[in-house]
PDB file of C-alpha atoms and ligand atoms in Angstrom:
ATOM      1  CA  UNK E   1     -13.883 -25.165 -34.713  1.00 56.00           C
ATOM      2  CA  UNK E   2     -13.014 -22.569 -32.212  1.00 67.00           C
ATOM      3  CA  UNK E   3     -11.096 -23.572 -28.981  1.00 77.00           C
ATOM      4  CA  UNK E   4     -12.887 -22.742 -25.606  1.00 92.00           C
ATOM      5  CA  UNK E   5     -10.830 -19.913 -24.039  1.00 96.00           C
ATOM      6  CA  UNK E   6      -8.319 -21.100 -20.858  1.00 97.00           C
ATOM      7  CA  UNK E   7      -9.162 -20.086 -17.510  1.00 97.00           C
ATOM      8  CA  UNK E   8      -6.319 -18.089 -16.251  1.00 98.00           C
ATOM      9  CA  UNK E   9      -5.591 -16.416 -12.680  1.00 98.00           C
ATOM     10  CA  UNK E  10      -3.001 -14.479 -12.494  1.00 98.00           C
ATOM     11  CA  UNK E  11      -1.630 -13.536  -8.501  1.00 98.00           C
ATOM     12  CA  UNK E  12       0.842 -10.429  -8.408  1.00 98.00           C
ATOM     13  CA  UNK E  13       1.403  -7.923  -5.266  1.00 98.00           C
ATOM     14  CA  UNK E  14       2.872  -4.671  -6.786  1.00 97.00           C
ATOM     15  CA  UNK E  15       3.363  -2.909 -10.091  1.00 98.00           C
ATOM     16  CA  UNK E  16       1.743  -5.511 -12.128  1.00 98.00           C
ATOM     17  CA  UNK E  17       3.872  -4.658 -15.338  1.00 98.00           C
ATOM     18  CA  UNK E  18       4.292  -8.107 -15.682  1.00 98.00           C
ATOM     19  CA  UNK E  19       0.275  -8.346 -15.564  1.00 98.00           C
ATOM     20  CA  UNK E  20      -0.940  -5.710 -17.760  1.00 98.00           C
ATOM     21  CA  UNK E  21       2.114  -6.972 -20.718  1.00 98.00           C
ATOM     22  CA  UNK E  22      -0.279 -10.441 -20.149  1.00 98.00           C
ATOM     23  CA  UNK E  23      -3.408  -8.588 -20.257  1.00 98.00           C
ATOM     24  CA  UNK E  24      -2.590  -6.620 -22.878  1.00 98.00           C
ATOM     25  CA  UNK E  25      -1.405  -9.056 -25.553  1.00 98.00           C
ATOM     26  CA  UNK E  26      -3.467  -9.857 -28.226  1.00 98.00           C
ATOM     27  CA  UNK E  27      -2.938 -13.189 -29.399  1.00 98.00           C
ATOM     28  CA  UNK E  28      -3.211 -14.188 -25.559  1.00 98.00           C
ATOM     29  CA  UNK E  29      -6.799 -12.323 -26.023  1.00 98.00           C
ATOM     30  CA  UNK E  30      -7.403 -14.817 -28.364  1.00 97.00           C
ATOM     31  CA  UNK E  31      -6.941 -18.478 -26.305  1.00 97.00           C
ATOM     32  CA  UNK E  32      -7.313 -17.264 -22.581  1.00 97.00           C
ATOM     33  CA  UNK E  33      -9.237 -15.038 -20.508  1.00 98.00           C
ATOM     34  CA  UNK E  34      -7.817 -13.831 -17.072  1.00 98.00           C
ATOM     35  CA  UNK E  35     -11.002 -15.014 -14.291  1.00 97.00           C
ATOM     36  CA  UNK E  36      -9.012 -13.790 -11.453  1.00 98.00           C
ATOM     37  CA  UNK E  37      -6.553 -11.080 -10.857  1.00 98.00           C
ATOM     38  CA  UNK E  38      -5.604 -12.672  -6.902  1.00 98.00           C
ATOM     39  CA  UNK E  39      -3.424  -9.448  -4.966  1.00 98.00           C
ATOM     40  CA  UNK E  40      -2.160  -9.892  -1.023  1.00 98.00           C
ATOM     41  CA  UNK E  41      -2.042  -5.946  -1.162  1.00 98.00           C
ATOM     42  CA  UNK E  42      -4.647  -4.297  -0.990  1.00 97.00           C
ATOM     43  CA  UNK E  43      -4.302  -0.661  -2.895  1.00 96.00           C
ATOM     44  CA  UNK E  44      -1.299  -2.063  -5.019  1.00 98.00           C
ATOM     45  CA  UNK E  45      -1.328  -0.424  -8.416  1.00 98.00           C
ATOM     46  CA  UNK E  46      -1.764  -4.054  -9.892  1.00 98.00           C
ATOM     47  CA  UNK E  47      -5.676  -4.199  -8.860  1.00 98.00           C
ATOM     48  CA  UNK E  48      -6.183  -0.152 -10.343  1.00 98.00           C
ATOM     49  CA  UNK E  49      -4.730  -2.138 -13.081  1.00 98.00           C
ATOM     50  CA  UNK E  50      -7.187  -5.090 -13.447  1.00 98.00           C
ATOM     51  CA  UNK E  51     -10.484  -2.710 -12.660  1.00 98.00           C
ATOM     52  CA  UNK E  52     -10.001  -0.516 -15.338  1.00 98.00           C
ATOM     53  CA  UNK E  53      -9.853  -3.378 -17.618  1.00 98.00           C
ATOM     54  CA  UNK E  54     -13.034  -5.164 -16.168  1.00 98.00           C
ATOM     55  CA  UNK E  55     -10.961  -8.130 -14.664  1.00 98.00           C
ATOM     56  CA  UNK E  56     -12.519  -9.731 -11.555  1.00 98.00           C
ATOM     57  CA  UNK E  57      -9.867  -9.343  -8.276  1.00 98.00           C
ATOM     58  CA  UNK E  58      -9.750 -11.204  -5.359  1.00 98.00           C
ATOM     59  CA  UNK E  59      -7.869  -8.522  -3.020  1.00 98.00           C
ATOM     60  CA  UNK E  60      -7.358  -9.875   0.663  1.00 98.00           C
ATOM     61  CA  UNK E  61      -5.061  -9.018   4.074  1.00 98.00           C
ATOM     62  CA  UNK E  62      -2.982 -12.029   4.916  1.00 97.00           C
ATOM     63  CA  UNK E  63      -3.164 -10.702   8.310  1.00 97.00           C
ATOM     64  CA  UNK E  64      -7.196 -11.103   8.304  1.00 97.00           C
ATOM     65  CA  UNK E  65      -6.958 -15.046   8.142  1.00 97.00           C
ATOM     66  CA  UNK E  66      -5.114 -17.156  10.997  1.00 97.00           C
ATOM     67  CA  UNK E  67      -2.943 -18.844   8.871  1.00 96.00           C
ATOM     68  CA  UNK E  68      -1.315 -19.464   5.161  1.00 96.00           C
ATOM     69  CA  UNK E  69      -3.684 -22.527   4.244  1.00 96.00           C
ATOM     70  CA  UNK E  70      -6.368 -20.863   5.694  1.00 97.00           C
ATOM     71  CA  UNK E  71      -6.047 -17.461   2.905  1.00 97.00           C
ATOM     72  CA  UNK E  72      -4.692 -20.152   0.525  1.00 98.00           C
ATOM     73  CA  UNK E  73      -8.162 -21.883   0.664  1.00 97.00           C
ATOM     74  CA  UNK E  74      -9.937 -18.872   0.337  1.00 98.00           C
ATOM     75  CA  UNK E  75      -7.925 -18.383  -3.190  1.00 98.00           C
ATOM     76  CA  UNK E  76      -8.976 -21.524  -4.152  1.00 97.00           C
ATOM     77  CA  UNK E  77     -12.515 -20.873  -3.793  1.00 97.00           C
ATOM     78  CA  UNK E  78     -12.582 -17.173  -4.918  1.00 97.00           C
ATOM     79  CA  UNK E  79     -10.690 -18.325  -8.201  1.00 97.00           C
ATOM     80  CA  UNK E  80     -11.580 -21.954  -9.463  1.00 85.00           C
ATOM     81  CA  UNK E  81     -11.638 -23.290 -11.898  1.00 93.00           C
ATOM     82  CA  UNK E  82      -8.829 -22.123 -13.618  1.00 97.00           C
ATOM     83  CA  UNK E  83      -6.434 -24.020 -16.402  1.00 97.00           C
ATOM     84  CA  UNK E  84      -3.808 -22.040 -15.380  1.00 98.00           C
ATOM     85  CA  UNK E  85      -1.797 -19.850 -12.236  1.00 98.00           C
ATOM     86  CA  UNK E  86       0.543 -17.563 -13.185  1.00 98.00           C
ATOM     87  CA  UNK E  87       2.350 -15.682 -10.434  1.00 98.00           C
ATOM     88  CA  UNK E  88       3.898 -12.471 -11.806  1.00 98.00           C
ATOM     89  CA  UNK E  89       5.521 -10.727  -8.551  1.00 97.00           C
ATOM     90  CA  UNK E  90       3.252 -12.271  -6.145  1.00 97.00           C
ATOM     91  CA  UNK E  91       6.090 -11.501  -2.982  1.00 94.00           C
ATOM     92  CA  UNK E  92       4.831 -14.504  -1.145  1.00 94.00           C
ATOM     93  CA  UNK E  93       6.147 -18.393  -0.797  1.00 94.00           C
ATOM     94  CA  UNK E  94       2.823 -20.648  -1.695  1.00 95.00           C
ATOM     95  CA  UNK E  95       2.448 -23.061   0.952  1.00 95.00           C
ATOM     96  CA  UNK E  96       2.025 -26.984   0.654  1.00 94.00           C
ATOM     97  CA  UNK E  97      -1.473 -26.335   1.077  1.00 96.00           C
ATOM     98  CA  UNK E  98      -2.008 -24.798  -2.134  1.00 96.00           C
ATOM     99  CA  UNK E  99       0.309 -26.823  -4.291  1.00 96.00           C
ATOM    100  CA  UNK E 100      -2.051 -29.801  -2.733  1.00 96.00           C
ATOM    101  CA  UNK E 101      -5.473 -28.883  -3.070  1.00 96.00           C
ATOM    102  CA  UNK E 102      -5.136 -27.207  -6.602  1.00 96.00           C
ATOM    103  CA  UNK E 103      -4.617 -29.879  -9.260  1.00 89.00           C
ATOM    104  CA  UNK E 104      -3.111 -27.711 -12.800  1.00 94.00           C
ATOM    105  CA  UNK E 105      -0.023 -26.053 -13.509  1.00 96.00           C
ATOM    106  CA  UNK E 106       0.846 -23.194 -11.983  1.00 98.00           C
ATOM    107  CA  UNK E 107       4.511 -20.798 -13.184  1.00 98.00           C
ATOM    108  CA  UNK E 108       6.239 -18.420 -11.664  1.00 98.00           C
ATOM    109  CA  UNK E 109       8.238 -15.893 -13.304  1.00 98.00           C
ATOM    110  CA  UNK E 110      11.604 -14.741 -11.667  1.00 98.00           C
ATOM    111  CA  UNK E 111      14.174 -12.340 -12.618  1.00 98.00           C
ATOM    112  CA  UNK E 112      17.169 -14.443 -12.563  1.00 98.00           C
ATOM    113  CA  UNK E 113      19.036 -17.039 -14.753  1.00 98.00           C
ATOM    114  CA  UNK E 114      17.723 -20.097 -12.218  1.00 98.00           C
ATOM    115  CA  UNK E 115      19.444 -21.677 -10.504  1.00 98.00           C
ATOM    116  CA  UNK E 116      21.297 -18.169  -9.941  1.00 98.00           C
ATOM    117  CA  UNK E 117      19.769 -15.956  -7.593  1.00 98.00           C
ATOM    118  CA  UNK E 118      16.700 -17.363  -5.762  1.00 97.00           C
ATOM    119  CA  UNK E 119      14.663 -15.309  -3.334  1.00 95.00           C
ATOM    120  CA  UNK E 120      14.402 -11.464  -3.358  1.00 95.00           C
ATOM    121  CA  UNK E 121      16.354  -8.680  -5.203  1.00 97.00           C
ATOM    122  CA  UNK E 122      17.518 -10.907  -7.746  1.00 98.00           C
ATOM    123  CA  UNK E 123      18.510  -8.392 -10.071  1.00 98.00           C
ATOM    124  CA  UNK E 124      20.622  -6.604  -7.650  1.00 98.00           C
ATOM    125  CA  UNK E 125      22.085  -9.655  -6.649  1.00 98.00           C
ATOM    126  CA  UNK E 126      23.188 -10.508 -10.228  1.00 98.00           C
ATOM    127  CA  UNK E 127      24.590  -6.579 -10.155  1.00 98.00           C
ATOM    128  CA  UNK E 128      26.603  -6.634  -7.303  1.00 97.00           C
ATOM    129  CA  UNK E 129      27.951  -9.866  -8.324  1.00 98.00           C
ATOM    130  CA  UNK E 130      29.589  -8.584 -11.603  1.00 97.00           C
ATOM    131  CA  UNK E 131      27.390 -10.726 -13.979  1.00 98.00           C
ATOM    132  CA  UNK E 132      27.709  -9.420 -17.671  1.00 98.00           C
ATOM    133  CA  UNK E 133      25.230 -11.856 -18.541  1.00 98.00           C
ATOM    134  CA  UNK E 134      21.959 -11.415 -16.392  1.00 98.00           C
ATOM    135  CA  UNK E 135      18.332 -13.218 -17.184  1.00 98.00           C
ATOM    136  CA  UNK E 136      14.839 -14.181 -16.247  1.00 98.00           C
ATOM    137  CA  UNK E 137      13.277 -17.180 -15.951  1.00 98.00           C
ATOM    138  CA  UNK E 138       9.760 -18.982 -16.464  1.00 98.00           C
ATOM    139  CA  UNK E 139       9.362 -21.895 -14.321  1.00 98.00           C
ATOM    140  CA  UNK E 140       6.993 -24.257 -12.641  1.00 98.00           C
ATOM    141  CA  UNK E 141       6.040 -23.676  -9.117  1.00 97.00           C
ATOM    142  CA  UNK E 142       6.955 -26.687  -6.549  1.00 94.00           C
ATOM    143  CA  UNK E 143       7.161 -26.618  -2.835  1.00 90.00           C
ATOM    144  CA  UNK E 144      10.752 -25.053  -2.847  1.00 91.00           C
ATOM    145  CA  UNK E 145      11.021 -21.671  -3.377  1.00 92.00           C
ATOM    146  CA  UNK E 146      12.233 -20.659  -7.522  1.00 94.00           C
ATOM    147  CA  UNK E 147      13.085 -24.189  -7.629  1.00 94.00           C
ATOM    148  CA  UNK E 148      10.533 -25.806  -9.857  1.00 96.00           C
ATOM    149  CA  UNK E 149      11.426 -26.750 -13.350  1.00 98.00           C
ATOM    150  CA  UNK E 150      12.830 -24.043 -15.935  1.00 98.00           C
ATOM    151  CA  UNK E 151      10.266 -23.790 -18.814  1.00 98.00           C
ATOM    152  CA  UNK E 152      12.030 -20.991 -20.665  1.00 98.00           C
ATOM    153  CA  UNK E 153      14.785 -18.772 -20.253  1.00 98.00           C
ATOM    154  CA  UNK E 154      16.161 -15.306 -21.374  1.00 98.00           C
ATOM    155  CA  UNK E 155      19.122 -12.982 -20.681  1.00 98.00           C
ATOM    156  CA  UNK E 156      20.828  -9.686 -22.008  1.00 98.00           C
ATOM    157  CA  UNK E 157      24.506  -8.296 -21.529  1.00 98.00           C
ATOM    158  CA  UNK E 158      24.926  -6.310 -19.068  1.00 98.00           C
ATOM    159  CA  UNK E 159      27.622  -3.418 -19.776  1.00 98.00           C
ATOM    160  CA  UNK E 160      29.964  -2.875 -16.830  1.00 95.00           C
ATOM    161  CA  UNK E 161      29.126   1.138 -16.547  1.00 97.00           C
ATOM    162  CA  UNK E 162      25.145   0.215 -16.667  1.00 98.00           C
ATOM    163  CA  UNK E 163      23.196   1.680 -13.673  1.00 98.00           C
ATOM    164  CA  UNK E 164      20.913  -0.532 -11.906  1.00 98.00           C
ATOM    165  CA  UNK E 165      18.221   1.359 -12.469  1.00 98.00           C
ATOM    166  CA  UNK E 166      18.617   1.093 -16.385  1.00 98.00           C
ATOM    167  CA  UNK E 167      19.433  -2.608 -15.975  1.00 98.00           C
ATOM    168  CA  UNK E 168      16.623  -3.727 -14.019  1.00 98.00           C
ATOM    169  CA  UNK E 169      14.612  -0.968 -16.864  1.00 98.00           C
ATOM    170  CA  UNK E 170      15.957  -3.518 -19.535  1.00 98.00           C
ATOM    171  CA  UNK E 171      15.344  -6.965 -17.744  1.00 98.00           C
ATOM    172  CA  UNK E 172      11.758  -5.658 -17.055  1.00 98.00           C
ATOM    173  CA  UNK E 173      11.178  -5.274 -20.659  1.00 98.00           C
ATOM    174  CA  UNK E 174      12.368  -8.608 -21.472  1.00 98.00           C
ATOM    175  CA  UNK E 175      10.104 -10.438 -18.899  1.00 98.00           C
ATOM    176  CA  UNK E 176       7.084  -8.435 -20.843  1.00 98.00           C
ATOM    177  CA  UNK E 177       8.217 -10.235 -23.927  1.00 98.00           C
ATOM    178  CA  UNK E 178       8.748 -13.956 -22.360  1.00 98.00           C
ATOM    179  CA  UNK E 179       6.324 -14.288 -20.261  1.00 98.00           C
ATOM    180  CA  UNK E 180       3.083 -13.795 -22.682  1.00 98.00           C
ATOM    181  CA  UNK E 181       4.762 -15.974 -25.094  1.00 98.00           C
ATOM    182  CA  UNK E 182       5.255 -18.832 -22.385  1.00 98.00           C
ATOM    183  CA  UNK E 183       2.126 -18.836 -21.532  1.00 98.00           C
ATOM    184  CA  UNK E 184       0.949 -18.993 -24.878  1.00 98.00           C
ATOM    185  CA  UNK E 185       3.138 -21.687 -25.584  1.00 98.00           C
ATOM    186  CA  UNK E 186       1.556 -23.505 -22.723  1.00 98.00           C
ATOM    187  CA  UNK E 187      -2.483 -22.669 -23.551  1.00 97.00           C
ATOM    188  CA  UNK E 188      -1.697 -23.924 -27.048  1.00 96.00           C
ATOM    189  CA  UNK E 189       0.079 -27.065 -26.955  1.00 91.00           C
ATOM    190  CA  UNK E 190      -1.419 -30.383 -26.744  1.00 63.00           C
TER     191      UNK E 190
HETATM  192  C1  LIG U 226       9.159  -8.914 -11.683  1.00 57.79           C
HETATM  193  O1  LIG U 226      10.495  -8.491 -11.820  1.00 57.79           O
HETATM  194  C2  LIG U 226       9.094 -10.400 -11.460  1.00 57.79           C
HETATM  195  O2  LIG U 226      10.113 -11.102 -12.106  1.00 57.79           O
HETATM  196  C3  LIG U 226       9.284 -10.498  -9.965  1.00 57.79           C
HETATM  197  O3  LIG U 226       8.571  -9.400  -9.455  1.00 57.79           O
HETATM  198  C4  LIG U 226       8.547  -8.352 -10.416  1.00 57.79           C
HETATM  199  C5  LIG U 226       7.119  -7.939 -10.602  1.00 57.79           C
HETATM  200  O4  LIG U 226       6.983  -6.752 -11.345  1.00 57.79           O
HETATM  201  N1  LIG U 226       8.856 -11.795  -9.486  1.00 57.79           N
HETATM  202  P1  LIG U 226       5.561  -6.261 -11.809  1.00 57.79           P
HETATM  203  O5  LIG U 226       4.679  -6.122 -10.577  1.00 57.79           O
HETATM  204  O6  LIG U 226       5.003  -7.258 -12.781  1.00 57.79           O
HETATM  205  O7  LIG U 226       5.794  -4.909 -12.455  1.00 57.79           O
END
């Protein structure tokens, strides 16, 4: 017997590399389907993204809404029920009132080697710092920020003459590998 297909909603606020190598995969074609493509920018290439591949978006000003749990709620409403949230580059701290009112699992990817790194411009962080090994992590979402628990983990060496530019090239690619297969992982087990 087939499997019903997840629910997935996926919140991102730029690029949304991370979001087409999830909408793009094919054996995550085959056990989810992505309801909600949630962006806090409108106009960022991440929604041209979605459209053109017939995903619904729920595209809103934070600055519209008098408060965080007030556009939070709205994102409830505009994207449940979903199995899963998957925030790939969403630039914004969720708020108690989210991890509250919405009852599954929700991941964040980040490009670090947590506990290394938290917060913005983690790459360049690891960079200045001299790392020769640098990594990304999958991880659950929890009221702290990056501090949830680690679900997966993945790094590269990083040569001492390698720009930033080719480096952050390189960790890019491997969060387009990890992260589908994480959230495979996740759809399929149990
Ligand atoms: C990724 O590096 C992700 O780890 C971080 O934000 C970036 C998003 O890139 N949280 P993109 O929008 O998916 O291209």
């Amino acid at each position: 017997m087939t499997q019903a297909k997840k629910r997935v909603a996926i919140f991102a606020s730029g690029t949304g590399s991370n979001f087409q190598a999830l909408a793009d995969d094919d054996r995550l074609k085959e056990v989810m389907t992505i309801s909600k493509l949630v962006c806090d920018k409108p106009g960022a290439p991440v929604v041209a993204k979605a459209q053109s591949r017939g995903i619904d978006c729920f595209v809103f000003s934070p600055k519209e809404y008098a408060s965080k749990a007030e556009f939070e709620a709205a994102i409830l409403e505009a994207i449940e029920p979903v199995d899963l949230i998957i925030l790939a580059g969403y630039m914004r701290i969720v708020s108690p009132y989210l991890l509250e009112h919405y009852k599954g699992p929700m991941i964040n990817l980040h490009p670090s080697l947590l506990p290394k790194y938290k917060g913005v411009d983690a790459i360049g962080q690891a960079y200045r710092a001299g790392d020769s090994e640098i990594g990304i992590s999958v991880h659950y979402v929890n009221e702290e920020l990056d501090s949830g628990q680690v679900i997966a983990q993945a790094s590269l060496q990083h040569p001492r003459d390698e720009s930033l530019e080719d480096l952050t090239q390189r960790i890019h690619d491997l969060e387009h590998e990890l992260l589908p297969q994480v959230v495979y992982q996740l759809l399929t087990q149990a």
